[in-house]
mmCIF file with all atom_site columns, C-alpha atoms in Angstrom:
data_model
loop_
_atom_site.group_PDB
_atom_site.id
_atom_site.type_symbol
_atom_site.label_atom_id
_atom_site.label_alt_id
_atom_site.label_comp_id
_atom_site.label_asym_id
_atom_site.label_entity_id
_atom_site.label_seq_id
_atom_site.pdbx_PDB_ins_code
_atom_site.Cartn_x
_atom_site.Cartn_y
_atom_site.Cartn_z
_atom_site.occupancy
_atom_site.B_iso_or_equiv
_atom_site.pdbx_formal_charge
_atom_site.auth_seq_id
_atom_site.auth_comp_id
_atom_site.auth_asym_id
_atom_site.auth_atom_id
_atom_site.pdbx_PDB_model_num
ATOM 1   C CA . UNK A 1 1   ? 194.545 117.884 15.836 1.00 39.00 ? 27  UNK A CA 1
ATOM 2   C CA . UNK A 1 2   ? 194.548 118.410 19.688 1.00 40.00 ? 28  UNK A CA 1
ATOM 3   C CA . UNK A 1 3   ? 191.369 119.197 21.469 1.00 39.00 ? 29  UNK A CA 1
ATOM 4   C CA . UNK A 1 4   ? 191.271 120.393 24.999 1.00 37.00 ? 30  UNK A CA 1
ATOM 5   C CA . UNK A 1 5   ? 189.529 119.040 27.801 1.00 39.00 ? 31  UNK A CA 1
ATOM 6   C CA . UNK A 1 6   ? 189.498 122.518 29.264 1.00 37.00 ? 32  UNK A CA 1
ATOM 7   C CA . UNK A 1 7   ? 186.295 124.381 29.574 1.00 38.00 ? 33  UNK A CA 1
ATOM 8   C CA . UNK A 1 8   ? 186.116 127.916 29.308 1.00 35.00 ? 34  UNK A CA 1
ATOM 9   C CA . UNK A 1 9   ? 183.648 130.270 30.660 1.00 37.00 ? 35  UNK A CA 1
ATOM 10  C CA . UNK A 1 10  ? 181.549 131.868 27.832 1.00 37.00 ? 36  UNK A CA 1
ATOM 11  C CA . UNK A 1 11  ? 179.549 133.953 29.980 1.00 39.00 ? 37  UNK A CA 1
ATOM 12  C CA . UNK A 1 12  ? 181.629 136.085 32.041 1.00 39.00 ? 38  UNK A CA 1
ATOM 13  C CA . UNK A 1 13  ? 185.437 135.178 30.626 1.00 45.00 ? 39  UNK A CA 1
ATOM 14  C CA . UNK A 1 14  ? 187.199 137.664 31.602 1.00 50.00 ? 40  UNK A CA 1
ATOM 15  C CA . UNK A 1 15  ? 185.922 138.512 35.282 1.00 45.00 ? 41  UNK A CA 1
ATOM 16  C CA . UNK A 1 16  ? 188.169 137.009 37.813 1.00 52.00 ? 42  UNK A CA 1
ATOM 17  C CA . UNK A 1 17  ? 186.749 134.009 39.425 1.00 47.00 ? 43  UNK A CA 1
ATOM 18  C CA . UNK A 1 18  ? 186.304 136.038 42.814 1.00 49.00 ? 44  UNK A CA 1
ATOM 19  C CA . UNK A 1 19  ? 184.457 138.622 41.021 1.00 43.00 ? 45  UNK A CA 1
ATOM 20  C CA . UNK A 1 20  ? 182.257 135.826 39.345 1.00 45.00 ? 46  UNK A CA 1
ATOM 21  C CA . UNK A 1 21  ? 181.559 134.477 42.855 1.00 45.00 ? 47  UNK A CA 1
ATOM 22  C CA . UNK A 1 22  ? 181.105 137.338 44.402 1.00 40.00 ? 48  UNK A CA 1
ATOM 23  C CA . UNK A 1 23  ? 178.005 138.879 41.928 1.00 43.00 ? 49  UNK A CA 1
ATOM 24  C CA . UNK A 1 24  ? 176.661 135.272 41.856 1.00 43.00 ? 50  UNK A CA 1
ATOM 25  C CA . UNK A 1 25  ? 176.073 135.398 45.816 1.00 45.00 ? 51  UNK A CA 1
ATOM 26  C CA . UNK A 1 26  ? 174.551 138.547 45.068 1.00 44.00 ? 52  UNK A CA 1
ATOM 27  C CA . UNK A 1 27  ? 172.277 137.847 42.293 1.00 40.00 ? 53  UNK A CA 1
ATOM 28  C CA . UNK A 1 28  ? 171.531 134.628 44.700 1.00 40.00 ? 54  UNK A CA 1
ATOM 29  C CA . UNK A 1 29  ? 170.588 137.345 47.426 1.00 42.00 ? 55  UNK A CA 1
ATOM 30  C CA . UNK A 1 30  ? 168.485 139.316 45.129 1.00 39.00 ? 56  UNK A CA 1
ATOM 31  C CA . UNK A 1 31  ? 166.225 136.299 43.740 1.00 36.00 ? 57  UNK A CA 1
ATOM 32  C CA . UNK A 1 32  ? 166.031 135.160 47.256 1.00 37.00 ? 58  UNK A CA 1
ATOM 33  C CA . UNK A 1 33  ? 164.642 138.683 48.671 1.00 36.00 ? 59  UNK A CA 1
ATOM 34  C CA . UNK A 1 34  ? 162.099 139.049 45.939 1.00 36.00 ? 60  UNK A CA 1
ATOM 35  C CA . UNK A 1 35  ? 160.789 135.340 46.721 1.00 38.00 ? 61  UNK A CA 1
ATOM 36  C CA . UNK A 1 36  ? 160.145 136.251 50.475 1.00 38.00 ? 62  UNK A CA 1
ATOM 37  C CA . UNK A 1 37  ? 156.388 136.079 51.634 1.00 39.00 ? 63  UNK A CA 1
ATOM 38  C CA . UNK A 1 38  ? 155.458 139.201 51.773 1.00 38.00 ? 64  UNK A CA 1
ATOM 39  C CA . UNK A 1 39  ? 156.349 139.881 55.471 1.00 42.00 ? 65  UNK A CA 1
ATOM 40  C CA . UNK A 1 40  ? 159.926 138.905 55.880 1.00 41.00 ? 66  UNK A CA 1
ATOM 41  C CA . UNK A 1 41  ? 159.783 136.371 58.152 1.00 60.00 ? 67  UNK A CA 1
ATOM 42  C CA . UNK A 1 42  ? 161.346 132.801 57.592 1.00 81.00 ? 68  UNK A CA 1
ATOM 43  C CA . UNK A 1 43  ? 162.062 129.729 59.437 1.00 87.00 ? 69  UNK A CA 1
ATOM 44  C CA . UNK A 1 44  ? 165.356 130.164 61.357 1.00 89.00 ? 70  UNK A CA 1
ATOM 45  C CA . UNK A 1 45  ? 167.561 128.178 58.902 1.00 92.00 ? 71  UNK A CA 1
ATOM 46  C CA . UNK A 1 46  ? 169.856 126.967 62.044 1.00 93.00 ? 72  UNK A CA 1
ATOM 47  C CA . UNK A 1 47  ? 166.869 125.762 63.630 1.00 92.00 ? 73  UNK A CA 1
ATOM 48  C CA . UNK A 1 48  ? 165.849 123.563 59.968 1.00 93.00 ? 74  UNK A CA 1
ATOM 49  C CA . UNK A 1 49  ? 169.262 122.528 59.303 1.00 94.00 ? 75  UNK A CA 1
ATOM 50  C CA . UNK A 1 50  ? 169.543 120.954 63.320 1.00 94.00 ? 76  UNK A CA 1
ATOM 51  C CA . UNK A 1 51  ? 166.104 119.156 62.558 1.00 94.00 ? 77  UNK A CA 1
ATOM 52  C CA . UNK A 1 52  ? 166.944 117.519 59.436 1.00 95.00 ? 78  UNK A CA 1
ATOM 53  C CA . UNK A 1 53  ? 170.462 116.707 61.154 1.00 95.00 ? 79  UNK A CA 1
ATOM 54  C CA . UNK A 1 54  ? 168.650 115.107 63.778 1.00 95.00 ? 80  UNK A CA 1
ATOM 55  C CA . UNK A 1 55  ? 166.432 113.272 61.220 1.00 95.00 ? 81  UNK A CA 1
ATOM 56  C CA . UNK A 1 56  ? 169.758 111.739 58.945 1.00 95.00 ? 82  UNK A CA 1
ATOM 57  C CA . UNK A 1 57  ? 171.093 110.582 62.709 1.00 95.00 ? 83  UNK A CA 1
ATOM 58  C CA . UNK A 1 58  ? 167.573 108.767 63.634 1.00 94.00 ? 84  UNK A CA 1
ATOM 59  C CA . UNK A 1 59  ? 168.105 107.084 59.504 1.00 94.00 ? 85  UNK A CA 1
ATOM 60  C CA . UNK A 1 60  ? 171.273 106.475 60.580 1.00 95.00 ? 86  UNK A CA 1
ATOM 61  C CA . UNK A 1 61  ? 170.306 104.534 64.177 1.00 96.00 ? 87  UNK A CA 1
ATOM 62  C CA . UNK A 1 62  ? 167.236 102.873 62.160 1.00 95.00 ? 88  UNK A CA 1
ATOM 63  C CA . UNK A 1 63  ? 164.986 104.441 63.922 1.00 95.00 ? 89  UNK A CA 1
ATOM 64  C CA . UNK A 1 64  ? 161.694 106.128 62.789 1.00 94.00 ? 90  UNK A CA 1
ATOM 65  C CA . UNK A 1 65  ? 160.838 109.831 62.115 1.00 95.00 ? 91  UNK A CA 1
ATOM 66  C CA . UNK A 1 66  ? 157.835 110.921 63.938 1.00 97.00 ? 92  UNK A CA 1
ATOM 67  C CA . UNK A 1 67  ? 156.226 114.286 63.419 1.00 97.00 ? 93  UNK A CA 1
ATOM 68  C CA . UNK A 1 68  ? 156.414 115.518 67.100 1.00 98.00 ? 94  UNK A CA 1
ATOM 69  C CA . UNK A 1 69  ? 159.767 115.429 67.303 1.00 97.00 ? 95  UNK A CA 1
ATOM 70  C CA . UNK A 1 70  ? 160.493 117.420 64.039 1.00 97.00 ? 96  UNK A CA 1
ATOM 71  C CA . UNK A 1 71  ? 157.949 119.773 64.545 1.00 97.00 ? 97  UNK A CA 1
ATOM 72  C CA . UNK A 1 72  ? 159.505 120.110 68.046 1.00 97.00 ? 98  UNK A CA 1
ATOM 73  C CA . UNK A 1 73  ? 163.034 120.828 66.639 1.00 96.00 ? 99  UNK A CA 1
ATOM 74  C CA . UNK A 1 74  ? 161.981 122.736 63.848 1.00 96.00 ? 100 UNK A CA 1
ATOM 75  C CA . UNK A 1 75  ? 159.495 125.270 65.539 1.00 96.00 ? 101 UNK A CA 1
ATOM 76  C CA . UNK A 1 76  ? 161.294 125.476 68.633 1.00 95.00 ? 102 UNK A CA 1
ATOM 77  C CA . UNK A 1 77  ? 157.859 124.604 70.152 1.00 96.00 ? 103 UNK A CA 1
ATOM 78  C CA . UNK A 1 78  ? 158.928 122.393 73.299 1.00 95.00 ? 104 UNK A CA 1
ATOM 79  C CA . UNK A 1 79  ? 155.440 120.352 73.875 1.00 96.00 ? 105 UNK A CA 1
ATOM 80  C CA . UNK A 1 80  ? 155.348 116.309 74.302 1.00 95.00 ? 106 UNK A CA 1
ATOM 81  C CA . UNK A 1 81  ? 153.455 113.882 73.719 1.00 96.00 ? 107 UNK A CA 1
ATOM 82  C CA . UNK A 1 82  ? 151.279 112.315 70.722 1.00 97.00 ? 108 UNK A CA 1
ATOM 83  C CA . UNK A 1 83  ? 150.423 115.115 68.049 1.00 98.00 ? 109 UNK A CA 1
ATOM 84  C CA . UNK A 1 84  ? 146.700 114.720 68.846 1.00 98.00 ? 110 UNK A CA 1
ATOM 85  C CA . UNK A 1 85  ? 147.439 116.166 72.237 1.00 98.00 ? 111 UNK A CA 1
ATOM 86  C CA . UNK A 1 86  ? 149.197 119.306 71.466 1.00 98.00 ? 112 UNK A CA 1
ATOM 87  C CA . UNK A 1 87  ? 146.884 121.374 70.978 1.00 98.00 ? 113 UNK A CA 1
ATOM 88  C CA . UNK A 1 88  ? 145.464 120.792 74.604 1.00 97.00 ? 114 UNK A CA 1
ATOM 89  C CA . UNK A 1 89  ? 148.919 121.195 76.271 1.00 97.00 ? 115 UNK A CA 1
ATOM 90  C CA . UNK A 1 90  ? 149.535 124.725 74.367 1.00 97.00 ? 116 UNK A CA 1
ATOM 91  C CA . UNK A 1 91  ? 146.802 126.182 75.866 1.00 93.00 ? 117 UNK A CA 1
ATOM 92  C CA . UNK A 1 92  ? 147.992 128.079 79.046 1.00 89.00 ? 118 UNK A CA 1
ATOM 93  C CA . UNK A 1 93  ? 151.971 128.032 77.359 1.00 93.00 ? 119 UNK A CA 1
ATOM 94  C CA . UNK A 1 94  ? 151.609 129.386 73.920 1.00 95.00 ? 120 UNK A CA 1
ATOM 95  C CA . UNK A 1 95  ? 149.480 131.694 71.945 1.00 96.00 ? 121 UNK A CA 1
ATOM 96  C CA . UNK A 1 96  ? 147.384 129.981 69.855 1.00 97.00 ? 122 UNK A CA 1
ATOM 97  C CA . UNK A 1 97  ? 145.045 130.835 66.988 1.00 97.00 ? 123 UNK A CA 1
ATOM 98  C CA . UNK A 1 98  ? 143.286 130.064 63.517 1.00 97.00 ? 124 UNK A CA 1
ATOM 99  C CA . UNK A 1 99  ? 145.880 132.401 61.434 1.00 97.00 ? 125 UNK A CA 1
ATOM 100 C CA . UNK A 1 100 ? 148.519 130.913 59.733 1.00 98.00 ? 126 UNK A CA 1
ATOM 101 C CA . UNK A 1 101 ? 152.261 132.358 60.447 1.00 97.00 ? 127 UNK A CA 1
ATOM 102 C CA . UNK A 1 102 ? 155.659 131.434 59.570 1.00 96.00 ? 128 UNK A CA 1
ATOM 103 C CA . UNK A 1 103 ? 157.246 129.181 62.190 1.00 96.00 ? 129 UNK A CA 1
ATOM 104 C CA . UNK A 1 104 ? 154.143 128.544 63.864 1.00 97.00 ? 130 UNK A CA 1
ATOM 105 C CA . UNK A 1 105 ? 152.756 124.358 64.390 1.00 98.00 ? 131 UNK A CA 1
ATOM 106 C CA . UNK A 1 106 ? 149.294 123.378 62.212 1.00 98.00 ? 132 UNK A CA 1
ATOM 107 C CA . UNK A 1 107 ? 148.043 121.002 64.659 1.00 98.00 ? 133 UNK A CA 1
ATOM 108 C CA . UNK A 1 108 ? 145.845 118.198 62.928 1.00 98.00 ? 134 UNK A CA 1
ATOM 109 C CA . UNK A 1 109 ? 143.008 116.451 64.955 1.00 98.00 ? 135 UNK A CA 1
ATOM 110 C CA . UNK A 1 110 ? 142.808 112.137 65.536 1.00 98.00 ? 136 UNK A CA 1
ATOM 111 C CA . UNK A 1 111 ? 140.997 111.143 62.653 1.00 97.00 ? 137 UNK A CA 1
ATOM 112 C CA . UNK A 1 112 ? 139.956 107.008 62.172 1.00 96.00 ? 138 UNK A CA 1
ATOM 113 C CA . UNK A 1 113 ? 143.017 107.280 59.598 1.00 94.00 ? 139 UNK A CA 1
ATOM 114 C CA . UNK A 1 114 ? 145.255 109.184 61.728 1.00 96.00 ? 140 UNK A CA 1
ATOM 115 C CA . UNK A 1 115 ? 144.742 108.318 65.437 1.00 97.00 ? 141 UNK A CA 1
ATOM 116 C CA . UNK A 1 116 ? 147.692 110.163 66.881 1.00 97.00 ? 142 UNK A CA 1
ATOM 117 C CA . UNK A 1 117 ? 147.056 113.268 65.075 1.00 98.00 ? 143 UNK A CA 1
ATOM 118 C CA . UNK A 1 118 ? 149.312 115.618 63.164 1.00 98.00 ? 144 UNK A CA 1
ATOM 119 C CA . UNK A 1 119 ? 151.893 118.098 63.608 1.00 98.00 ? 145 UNK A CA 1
ATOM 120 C CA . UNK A 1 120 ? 153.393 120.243 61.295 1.00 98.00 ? 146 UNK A CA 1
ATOM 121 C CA . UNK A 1 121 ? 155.162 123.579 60.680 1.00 98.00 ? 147 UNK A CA 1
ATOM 122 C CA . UNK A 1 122 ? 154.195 126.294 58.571 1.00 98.00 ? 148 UNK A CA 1
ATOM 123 C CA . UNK A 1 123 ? 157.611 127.523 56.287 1.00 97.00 ? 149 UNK A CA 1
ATOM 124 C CA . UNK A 1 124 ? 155.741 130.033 53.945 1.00 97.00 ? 150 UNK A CA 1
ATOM 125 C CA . UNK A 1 125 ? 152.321 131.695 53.424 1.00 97.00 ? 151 UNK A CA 1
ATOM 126 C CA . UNK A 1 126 ? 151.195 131.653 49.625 1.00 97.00 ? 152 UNK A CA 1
ATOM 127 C CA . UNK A 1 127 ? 147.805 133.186 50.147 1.00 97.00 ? 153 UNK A CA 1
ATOM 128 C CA . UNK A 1 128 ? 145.126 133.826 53.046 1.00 96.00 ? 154 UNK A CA 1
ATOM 129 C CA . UNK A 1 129 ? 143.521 130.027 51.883 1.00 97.00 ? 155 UNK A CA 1
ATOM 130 C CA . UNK A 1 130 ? 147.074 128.616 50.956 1.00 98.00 ? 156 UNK A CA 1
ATOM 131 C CA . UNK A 1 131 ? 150.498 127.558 52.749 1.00 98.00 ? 157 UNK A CA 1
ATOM 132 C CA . UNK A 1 132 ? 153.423 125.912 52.545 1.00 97.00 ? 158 UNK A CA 1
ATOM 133 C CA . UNK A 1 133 ? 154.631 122.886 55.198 1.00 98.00 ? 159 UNK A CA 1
ATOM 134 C CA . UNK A 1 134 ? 157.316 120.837 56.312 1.00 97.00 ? 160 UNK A CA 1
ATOM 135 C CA . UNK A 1 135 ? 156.740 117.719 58.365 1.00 97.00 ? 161 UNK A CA 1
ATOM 136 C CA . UNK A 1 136 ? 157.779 114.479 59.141 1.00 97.00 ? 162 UNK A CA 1
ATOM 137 C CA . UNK A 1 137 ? 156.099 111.066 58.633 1.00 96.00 ? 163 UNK A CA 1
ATOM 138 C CA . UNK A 1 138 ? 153.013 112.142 56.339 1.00 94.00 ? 164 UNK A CA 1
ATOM 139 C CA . UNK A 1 139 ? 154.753 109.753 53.948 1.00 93.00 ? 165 UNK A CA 1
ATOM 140 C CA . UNK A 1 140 ? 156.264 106.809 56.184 1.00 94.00 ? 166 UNK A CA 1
ATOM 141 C CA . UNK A 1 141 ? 159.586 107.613 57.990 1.00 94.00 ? 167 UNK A CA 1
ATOM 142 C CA . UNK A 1 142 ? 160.143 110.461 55.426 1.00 95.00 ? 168 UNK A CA 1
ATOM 143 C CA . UNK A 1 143 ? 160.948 114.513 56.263 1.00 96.00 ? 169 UNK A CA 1
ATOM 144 C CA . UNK A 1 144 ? 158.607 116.484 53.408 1.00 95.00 ? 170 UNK A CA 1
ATOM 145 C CA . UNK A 1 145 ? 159.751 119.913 52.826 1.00 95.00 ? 171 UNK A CA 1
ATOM 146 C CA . UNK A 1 146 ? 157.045 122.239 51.041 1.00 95.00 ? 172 UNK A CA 1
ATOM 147 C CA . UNK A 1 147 ? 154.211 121.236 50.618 1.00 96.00 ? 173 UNK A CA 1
ATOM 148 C CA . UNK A 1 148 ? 150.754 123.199 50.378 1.00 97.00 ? 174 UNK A CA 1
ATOM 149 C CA . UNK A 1 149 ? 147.819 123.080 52.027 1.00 98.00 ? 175 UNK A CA 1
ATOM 150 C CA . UNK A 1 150 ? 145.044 124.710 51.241 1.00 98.00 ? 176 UNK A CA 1
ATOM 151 C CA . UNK A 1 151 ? 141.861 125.809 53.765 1.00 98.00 ? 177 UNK A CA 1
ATOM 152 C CA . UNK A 1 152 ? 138.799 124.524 52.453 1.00 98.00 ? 178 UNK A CA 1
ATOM 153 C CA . UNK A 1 153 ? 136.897 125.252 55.745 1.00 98.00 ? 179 UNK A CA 1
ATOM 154 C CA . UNK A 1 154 ? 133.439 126.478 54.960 1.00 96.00 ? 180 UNK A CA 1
ATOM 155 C CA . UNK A 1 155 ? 134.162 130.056 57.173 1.00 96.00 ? 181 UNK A CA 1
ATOM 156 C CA . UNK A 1 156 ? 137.931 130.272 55.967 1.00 95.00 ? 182 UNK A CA 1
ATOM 157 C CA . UNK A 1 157 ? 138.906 129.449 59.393 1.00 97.00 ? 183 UNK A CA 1
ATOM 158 C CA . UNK A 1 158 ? 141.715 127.041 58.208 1.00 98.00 ? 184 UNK A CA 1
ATOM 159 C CA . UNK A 1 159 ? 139.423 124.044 60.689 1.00 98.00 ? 185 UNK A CA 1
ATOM 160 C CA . UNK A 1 160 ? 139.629 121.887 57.677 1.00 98.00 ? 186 UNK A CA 1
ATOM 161 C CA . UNK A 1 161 ? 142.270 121.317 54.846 1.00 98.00 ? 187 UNK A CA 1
ATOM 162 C CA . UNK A 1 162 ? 143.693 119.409 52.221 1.00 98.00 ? 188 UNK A CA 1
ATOM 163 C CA . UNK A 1 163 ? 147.448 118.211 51.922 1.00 97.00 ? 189 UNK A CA 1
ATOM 164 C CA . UNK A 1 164 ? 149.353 118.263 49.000 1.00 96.00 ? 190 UNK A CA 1
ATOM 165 C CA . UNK A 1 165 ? 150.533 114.421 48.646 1.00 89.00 ? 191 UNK A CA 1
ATOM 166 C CA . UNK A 1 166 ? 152.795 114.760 45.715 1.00 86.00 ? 192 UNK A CA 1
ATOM 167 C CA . UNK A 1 167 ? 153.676 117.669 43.372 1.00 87.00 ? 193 UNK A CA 1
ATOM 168 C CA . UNK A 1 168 ? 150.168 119.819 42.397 1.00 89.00 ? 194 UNK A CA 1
ATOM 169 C CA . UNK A 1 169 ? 147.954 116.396 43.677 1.00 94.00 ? 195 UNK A CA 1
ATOM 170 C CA . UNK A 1 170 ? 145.985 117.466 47.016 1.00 96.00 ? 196 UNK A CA 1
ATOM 171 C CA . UNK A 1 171 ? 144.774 114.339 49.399 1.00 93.00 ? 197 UNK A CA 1
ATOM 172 C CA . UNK A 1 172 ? 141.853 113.674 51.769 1.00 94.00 ? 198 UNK A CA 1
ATOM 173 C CA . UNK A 1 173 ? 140.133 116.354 53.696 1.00 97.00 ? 199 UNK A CA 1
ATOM 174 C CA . UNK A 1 174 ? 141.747 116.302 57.445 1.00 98.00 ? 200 UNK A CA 1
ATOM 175 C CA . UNK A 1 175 ? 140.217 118.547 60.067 1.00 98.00 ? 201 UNK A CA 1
ATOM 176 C CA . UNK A 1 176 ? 143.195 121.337 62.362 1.00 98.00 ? 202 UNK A CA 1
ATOM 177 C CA . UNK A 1 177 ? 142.345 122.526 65.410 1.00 98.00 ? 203 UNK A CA 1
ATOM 178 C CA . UNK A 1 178 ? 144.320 125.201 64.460 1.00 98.00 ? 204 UNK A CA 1
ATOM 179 C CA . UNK A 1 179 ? 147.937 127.242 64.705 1.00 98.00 ? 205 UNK A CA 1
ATOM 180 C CA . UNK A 1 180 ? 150.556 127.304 67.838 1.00 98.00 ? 206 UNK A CA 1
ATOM 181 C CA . UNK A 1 181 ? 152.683 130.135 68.094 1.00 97.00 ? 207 UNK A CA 1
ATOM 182 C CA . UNK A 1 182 ? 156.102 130.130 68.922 1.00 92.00 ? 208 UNK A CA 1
ATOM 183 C CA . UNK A 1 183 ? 155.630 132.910 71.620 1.00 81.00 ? 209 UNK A CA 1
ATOM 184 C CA . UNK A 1 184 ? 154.383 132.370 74.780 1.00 68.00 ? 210 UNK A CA 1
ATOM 185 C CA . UNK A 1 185 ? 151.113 133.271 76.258 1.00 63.00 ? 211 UNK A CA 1
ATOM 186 C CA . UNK A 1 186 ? 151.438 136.274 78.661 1.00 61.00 ? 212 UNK A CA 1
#
């Protein structure tokens, strides 16, 4: 008795392996429109790919991953300096505000535990008290793609949060001065 080493398609075994491709890519498309927030905006994906590129080429040098730069490359946001200082130098160049949108930089405050502040970048909105970050360097030298964070500011006004640390377990409270835009100020 022979057995084969071949696999065969059970599923779709007599589509041609073009036609399989091509209504994967568009079930792919259909699961991904229906998982959009709610107003169609995303993070340019050339703009996220070029970050974490630039993050695998710092790994590769030895070199650390800091949150500015990150946030920088990811938002398109083009402020220096220490995280704590951001929101200070956004005032005259970019809107800023206490509403969360897609693209835009949470800016943390200095806390004892976190003297050089924060900076990340808001990827999705789950609800008006709930939304979804990436960032560098929460966990050392590390790039952390979703995670929540949830406003548990007394007026809703997003001035104090918690950070999801690891799957479903939220940290510390940590206080934001708020949300740069990436659109200037007029």
């Amino acid at each position: 008795m022979q057995i084969s080493n071949r696999r065969t398609n059970t599923i779709w075994p007599r589509l041609p392996v073009t036609a399989r491709a091509v209504i994967a890519m568009g079930l792919i498309g259909f699961v991904s429109a229906c998982a959009q927030n709610p107003d169609d905006s995303d993070l340019d994906p050339e703009r996220q790919a070029m970050a974490l590129q630039e993050v695998s080429k710092k790994h590769a040098r030895g070199q650390r991953v800091w949150c500015v730069p990150y946030a920088r490359n990811l938002s398109g946001i083009q402020i220096r300096g220490n995280a704590k200082d951001w929101w200070g130098k956004a005032g005259n160049i970019f809107d800023r505000g206490n509403e969360p949108e897609v693209g835009a930089v949470m800016s943390f405050r200095a806390t004892r535990g976190m003297p050089l502040g924060h900076v990340a970048v808001v990827s999705d909105i789950v609800t008006n008290r709930e939304v979804i970050i990436n960032h560098a360097n929460w966990h050392r030298n590390k790039v952390s793609l979703k995670m929540g964070v949830m406003d548990v500011s007394k007026n809703n006004d997003w001035t104090l949060v918690r950070v999801e640390t690891n799957p479903g377990r939220y940290g510390s409270l940590y206080p934001v001065n708020g949300f740069i835009y990436p659109k200037f100020a007029e």
